[in-house]
mmCIF file of C-alpha atoms and ligand atoms in Angstrom:
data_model
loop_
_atom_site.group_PDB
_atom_site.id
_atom_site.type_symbol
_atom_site.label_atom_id
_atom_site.label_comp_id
_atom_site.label_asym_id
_atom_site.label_seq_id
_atom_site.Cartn_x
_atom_site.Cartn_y
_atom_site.Cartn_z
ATOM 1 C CA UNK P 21 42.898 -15.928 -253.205
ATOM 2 C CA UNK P 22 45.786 -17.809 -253.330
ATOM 3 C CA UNK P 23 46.653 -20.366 -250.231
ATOM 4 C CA UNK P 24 50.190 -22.054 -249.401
ATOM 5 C CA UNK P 25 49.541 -25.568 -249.481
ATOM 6 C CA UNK P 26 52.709 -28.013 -248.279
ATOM 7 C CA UNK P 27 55.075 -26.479 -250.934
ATOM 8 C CA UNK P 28 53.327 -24.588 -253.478
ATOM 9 C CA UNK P 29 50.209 -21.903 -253.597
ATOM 10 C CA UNK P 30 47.307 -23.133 -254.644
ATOM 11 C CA UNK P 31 43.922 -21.735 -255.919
ATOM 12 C CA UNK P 32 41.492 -21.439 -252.598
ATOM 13 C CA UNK P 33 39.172 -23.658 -254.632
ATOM 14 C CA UNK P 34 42.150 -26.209 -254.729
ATOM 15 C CA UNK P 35 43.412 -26.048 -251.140
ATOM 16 C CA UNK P 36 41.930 -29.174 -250.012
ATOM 17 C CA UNK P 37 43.035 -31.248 -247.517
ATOM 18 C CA UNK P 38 42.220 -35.406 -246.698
ATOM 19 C CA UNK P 39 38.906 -36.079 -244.291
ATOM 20 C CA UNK P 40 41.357 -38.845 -242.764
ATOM 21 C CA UNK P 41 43.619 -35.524 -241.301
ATOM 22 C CA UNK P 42 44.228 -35.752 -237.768
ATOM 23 C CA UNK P 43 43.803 -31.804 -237.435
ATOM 24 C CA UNK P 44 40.205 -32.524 -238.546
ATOM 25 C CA UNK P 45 39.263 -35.920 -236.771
ATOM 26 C CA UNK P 46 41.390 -34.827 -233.386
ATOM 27 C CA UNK P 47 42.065 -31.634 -233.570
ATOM 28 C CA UNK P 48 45.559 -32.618 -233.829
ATOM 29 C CA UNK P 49 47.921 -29.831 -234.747
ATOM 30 C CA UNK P 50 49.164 -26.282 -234.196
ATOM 31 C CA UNK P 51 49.147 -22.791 -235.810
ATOM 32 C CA UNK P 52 49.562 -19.604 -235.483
ATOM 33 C CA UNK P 53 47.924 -16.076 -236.118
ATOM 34 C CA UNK P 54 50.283 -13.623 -237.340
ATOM 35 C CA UNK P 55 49.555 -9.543 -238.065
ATOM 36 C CA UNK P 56 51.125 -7.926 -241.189
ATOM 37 C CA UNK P 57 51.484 -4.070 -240.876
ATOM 38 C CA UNK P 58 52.556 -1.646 -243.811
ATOM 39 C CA UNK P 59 54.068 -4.591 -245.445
ATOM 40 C CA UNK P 60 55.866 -6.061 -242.127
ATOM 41 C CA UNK P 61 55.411 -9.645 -240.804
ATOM 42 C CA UNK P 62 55.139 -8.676 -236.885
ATOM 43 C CA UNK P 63 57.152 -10.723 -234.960
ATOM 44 C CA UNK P 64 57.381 -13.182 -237.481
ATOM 45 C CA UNK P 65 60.869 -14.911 -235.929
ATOM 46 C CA UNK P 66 58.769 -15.063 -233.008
ATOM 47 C CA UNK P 67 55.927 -16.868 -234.487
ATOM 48 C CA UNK P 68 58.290 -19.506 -235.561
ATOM 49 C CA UNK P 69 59.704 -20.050 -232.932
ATOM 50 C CA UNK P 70 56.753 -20.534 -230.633
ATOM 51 C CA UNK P 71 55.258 -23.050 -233.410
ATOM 52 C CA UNK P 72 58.459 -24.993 -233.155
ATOM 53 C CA UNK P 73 58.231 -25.347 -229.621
ATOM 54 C CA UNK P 74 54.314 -26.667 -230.166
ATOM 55 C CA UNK P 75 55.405 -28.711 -232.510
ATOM 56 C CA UNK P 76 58.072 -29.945 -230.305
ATOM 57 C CA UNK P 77 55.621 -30.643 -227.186
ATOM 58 C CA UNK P 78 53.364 -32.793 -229.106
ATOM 59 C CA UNK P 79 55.400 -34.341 -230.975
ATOM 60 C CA UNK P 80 54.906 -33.472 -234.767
ATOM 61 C CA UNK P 81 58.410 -33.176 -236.633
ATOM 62 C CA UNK P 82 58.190 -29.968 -239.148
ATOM 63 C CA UNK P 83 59.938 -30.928 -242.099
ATOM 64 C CA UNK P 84 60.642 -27.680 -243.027
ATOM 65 C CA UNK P 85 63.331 -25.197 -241.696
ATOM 66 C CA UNK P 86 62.808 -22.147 -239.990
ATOM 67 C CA UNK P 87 63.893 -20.106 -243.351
ATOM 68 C CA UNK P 88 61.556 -22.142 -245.241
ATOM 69 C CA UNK P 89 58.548 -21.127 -243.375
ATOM 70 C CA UNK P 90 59.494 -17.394 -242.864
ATOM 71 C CA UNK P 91 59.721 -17.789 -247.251
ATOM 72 C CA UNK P 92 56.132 -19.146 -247.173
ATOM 73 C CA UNK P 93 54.172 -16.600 -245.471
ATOM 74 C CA UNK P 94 56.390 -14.042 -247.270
ATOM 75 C CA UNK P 95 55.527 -15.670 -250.221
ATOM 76 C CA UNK P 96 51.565 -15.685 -249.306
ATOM 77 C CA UNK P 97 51.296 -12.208 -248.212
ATOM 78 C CA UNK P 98 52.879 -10.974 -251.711
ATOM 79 C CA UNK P 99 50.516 -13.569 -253.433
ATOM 80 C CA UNK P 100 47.934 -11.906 -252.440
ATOM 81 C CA UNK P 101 48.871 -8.540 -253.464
ATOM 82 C CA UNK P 102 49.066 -7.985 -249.114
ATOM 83 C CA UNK P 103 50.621 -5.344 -247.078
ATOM 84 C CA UNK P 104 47.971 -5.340 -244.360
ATOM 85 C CA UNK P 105 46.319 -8.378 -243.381
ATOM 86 C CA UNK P 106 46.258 -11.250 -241.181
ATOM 87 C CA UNK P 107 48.030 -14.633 -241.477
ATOM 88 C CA UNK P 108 47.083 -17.758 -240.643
ATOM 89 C CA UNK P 109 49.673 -21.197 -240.821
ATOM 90 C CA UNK P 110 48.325 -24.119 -239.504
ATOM 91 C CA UNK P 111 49.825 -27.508 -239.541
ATOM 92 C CA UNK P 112 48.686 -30.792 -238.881
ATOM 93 C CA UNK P 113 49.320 -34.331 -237.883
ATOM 94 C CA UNK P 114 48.514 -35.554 -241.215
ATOM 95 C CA UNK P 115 46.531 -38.299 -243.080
ATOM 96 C CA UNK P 116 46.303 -40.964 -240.950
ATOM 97 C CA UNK P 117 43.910 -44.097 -240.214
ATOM 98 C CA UNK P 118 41.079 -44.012 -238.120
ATOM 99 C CA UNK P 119 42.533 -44.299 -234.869
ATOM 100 C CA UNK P 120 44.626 -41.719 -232.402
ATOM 101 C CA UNK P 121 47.999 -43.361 -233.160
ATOM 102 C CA UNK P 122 49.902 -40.652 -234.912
ATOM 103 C CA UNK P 123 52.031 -43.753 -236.347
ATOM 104 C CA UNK P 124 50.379 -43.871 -239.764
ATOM 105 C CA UNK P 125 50.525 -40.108 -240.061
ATOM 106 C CA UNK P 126 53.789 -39.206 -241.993
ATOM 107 C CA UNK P 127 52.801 -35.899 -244.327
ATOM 108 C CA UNK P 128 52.242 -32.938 -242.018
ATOM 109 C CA UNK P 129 50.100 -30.328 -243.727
ATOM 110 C CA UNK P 130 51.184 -27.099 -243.848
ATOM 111 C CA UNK P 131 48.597 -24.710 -245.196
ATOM 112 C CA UNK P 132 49.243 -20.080 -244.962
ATOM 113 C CA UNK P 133 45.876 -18.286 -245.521
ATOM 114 C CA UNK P 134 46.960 -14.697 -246.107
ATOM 115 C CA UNK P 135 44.202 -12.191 -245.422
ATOM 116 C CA UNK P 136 42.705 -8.770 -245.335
ATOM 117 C CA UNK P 137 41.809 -8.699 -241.421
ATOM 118 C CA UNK P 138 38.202 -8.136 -239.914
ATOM 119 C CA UNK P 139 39.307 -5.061 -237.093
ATOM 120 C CA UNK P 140 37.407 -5.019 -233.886
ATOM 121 C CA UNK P 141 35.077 -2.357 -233.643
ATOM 122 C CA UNK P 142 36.792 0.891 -233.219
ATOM 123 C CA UNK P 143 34.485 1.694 -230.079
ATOM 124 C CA UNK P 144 36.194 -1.493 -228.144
ATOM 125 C CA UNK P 145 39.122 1.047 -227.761
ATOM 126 C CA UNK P 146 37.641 3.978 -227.894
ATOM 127 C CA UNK P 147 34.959 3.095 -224.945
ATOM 128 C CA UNK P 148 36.460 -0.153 -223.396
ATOM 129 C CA UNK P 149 35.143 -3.790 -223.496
ATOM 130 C CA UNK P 150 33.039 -4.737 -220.719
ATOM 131 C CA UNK P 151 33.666 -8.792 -219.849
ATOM 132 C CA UNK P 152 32.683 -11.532 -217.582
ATOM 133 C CA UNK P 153 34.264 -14.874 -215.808
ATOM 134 C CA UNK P 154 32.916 -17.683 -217.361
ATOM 135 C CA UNK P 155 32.287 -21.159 -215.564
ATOM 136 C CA UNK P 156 34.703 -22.968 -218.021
ATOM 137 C CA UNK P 157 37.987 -23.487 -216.445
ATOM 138 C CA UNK P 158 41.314 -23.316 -218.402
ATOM 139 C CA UNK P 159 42.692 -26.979 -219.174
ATOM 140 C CA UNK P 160 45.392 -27.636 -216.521
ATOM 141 C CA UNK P 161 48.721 -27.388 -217.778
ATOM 142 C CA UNK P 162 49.795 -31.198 -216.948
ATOM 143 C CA UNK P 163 46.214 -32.508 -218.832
ATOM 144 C CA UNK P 164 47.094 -29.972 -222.404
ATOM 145 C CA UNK P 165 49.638 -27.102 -221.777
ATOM 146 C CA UNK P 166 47.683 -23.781 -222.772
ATOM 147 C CA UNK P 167 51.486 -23.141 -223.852
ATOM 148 C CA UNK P 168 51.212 -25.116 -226.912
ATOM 149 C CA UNK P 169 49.015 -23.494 -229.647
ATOM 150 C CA UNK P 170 47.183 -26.325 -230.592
ATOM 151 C CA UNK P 171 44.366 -26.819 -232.717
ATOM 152 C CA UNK P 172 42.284 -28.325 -230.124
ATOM 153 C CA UNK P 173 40.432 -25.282 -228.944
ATOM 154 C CA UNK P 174 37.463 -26.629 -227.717
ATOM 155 C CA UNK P 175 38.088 -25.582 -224.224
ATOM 156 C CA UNK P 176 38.148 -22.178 -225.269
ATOM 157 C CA UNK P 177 35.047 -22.190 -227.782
ATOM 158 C CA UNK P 178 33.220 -23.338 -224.754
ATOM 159 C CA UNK P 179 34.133 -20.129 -222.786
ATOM 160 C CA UNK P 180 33.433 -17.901 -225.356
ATOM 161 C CA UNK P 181 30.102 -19.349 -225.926
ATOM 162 C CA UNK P 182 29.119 -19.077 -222.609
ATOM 163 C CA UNK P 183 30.074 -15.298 -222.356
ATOM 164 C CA UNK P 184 27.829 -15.036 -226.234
ATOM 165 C CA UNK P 185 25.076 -16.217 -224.507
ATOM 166 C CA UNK P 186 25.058 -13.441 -221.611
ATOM 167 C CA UNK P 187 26.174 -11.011 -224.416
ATOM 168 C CA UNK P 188 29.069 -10.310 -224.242
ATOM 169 C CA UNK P 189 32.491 -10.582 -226.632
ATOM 170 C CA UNK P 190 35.535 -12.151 -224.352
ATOM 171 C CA UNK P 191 35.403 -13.693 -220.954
ATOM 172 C CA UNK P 192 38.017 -14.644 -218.503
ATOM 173 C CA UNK P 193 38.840 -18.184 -217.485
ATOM 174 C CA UNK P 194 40.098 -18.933 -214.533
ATOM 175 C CA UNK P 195 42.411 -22.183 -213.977
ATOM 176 C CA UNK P 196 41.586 -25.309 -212.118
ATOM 177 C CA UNK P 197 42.617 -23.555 -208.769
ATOM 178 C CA UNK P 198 40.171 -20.379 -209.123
ATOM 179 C CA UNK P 199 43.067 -17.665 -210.760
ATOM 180 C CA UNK P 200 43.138 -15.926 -213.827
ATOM 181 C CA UNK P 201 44.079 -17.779 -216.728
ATOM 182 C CA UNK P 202 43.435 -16.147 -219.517
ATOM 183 C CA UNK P 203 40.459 -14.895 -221.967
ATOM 184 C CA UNK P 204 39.157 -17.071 -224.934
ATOM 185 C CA UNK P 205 41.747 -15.852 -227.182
ATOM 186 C CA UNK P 206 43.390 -12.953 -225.369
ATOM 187 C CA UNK P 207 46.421 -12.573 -221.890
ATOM 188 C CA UNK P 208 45.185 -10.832 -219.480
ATOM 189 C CA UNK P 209 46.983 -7.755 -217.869
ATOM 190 C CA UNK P 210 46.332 -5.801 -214.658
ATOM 191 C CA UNK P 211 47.582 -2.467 -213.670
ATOM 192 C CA UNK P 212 47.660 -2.372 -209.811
ATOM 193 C CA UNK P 213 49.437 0.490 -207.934
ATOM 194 C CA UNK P 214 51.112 1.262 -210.387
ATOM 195 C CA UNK P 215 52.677 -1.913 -210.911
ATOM 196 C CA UNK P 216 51.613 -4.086 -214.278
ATOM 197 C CA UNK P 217 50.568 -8.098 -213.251
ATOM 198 C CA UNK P 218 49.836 -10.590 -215.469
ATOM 199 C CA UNK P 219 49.343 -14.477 -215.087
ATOM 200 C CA UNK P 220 52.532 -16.893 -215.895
ATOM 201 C CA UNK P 221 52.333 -19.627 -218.256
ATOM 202 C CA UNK P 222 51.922 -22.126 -215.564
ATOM 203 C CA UNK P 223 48.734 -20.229 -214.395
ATOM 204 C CA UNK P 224 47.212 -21.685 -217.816
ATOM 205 C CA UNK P 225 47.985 -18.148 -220.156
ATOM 206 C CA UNK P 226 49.705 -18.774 -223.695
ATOM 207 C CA UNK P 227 52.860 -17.162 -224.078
ATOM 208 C CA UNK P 228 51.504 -14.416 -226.360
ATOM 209 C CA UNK P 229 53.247 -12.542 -228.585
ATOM 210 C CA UNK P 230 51.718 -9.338 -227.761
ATOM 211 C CA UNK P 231 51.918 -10.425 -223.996
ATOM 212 C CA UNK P 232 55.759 -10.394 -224.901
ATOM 213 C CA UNK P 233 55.810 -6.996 -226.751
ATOM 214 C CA UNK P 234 53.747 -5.237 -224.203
ATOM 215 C CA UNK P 235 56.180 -6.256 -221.396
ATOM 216 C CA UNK P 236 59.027 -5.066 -223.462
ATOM 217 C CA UNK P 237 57.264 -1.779 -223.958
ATOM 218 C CA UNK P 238 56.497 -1.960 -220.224
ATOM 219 C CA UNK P 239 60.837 -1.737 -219.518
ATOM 220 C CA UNK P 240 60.940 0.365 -222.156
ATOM 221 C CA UNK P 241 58.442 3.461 -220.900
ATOM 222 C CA UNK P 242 59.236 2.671 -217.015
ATOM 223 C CA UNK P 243 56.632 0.427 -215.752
ATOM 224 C CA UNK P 244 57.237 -2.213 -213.392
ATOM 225 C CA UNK P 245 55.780 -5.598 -213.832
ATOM 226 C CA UNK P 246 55.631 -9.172 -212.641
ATOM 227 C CA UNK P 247 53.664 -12.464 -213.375
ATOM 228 C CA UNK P 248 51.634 -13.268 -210.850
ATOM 229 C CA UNK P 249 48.859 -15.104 -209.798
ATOM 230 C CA UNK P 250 45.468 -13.390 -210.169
ATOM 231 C CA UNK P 251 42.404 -13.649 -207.965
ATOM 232 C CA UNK P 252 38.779 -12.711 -209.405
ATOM 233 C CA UNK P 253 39.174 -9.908 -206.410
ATOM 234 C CA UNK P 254 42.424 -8.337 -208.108
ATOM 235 C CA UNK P 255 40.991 -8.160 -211.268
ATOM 236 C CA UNK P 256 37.696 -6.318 -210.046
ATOM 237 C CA UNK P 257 39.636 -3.766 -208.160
ATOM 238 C CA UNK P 258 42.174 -2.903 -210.964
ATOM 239 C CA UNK P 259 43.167 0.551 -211.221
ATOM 240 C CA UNK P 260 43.114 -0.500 -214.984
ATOM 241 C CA UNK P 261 42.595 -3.839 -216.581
ATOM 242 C CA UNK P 262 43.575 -4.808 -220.470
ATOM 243 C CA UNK P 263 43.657 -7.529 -222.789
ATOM 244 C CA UNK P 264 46.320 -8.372 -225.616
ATOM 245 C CA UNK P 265 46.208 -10.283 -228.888
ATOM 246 C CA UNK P 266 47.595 -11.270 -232.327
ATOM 247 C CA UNK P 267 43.825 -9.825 -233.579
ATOM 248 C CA UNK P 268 43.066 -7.425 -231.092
ATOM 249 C CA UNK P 269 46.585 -5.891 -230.045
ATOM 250 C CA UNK P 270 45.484 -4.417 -226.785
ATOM 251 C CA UNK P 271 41.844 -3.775 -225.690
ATOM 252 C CA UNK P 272 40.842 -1.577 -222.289
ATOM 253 C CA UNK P 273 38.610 -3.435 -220.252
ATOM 254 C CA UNK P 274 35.714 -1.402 -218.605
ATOM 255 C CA UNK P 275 33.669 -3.648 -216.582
ATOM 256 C CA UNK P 276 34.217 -6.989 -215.278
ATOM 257 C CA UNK P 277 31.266 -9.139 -213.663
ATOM 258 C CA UNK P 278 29.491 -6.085 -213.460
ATOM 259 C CA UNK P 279 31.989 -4.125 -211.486
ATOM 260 C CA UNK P 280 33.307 -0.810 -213.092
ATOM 261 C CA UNK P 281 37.396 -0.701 -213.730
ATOM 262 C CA UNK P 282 38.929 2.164 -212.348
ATOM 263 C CA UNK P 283 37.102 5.315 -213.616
ATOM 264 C CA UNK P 284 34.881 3.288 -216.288
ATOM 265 C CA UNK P 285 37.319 4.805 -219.063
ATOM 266 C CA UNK P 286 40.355 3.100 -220.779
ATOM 267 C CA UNK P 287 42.889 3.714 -218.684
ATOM 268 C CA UNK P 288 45.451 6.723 -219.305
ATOM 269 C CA UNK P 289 48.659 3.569 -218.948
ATOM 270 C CA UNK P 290 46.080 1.455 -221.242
ATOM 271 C CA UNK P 291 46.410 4.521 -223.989
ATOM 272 C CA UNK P 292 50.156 4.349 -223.372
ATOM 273 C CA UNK P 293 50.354 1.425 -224.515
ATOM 274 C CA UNK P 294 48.315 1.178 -227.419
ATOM 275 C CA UNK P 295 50.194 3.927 -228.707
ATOM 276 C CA UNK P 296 53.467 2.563 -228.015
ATOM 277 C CA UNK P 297 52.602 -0.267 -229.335
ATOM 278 C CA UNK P 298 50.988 0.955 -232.796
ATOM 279 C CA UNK P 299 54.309 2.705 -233.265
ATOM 280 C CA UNK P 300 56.652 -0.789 -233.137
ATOM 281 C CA UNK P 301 54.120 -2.856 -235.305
ATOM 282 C CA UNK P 302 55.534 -1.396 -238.697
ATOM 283 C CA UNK P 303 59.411 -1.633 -237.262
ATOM 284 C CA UNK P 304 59.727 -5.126 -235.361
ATOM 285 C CA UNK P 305 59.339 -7.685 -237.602
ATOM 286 C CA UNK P 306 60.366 -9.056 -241.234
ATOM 287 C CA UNK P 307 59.577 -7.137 -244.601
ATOM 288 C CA UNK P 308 57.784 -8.677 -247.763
ATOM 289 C CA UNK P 309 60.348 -7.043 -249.658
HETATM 290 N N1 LIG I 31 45.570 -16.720 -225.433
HETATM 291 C C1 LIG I 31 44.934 -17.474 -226.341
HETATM 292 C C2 LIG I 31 44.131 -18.632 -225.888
HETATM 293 C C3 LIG I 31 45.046 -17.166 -227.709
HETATM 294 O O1 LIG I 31 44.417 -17.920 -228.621
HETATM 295 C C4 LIG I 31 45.804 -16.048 -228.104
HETATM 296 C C5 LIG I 31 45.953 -15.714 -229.571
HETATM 297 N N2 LIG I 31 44.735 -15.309 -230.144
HETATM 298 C C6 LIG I 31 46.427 -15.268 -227.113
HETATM 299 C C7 LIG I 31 46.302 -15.648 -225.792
HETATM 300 C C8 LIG I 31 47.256 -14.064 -227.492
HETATM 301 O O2 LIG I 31 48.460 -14.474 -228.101
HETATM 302 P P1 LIG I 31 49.157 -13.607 -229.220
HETATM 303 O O3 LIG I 31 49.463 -12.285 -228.627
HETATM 304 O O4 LIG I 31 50.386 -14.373 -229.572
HETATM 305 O O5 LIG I 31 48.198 -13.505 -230.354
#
């Protein structure tokens, strides 16, 4: 396997990077996860873009352009003989001393792993997912923006082990003031009347990408939606109830805290979606070739 290290691919046996790294000692960094279908980088503009704008919140200067970038996963993906996989570009603060000051930390790292993806189980969409809250709460937006895709994801690992210890894949986490975040590595979405709800940034959810796509699909086939701020309550009396992500595009949730969703079946709008959006993952996004 060949991995994009800084400005050339490398060996995997070769992609090292220092112990003094401030993505490894803090955690200090940002990436992305990024889907390649039939040969086309989804979203991959998109990707960029929301990396530049973590970058930008914390501070970490990306030396290299926009173009540059899109080259290097393009670059990756035909390295490794890819046209379906899953990306992963991560950069980080750097080499730096053994201390939090970023000042000593001049070489950001970029490093693109390129690679075959591990599906979730095709009975998660055929059946549904059934979830639970977890205790963890969402980090507040003014202590570390969920907004920026950091590589601090502590907060997160700590929800999802809680929810692996009762058995179950995903959980929601609600924010410091009791609504609906997010899951562990998922947006949340609620269909209500008819109407599709999901939480706004400021309620502690990343901007996803496939949060993004599924409200454009949402204008697209008719169905009205806002963001809005979720109670545990609106979520267990859902007419349907799904989750999105980069990994898991969108999953039908079944069960929540041991309540049935709607009829206990994905949800005929859920299906819509999928569909819709298994069509536009091969069109919307930036070919290899
Ligand atoms: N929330 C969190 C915390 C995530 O890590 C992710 C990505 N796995 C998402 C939401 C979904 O974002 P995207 O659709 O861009 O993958």
């Amino acid at each position: 396997m060949k991995i994009y290290l800084n400005d050339k691919l490398v060996e995997r046996s070769e992609a090292k990077v220092s112990v003094f790294d401030h993505g490894l000692l803090y955690g200090d960094g940002i990436f992305e996860g990024i889907r390649l279908y039939q040969g086309c980088v989804f979203k991959l503009e998109e990707h960029l873009e929301r990396l530049e704008y973590s970058a930008k919140a914390i501070m970490l200067d990306l030396p290299w352009t926009r173009e540059e970038l899109s080259e290097a996963v393009c670059q990756t993906c035909r390295a490794n003989g890819l046209q379906d996989g899953y990306i992963r570009l991560v950069v980080t603060r750097g080499e730096g001393s053994l201390g939090l000051s970023i000042k000593n930390c001049t070489s950001p790292q970029l490093i693109i792993i390129a690679d075959t993806i591990q599906l979730y189980p095709e009975e998660f969409y055929q059946q549904g997912l059934k979830i639970i809250t977890v205790p963890t709460r969402r980090c507040n937006p003014a202590a570390l923006p969920p907004t920026v895709k950091s590589l601090n994801y502590l907060n997160n690992i700590l929800a999802k082990i809680e929810a692996q210890h009762l058995g179950y894949h995903e959980a929601i986490m609600l924010n410091d003031q009791g609504y609906v975040a997010e899951c562990t590595g998922d947006n949340v979405f609620v269909l209500q009347k008819g109407v599709l709800l999901t939480p706004s940034a400021s309620a502690g959810a990343l901007k996803g990408i496939t949060r993004d796509t599924v409200l454009q699909i949402a204008d697209e086939i008719g169905v009205p939606w806002r963001e809005a701020n979720l109670t545990r309550y609106d979520v267990w009396v859902a007419e349907e109830l799904f989750l999105t992500g980069t990994a898991a595009e969108i999953i039908p949730i079944v069960e929540v805290d041991a309540r049935t969703i709607g009829t206990g079946q994905p949800g005929e709008t859920t299906s819509r979606f999928l569909e819709a959006f298994r069509r536009r993952v091969v069109s919307d996004g930036t070919r290899l070739d």
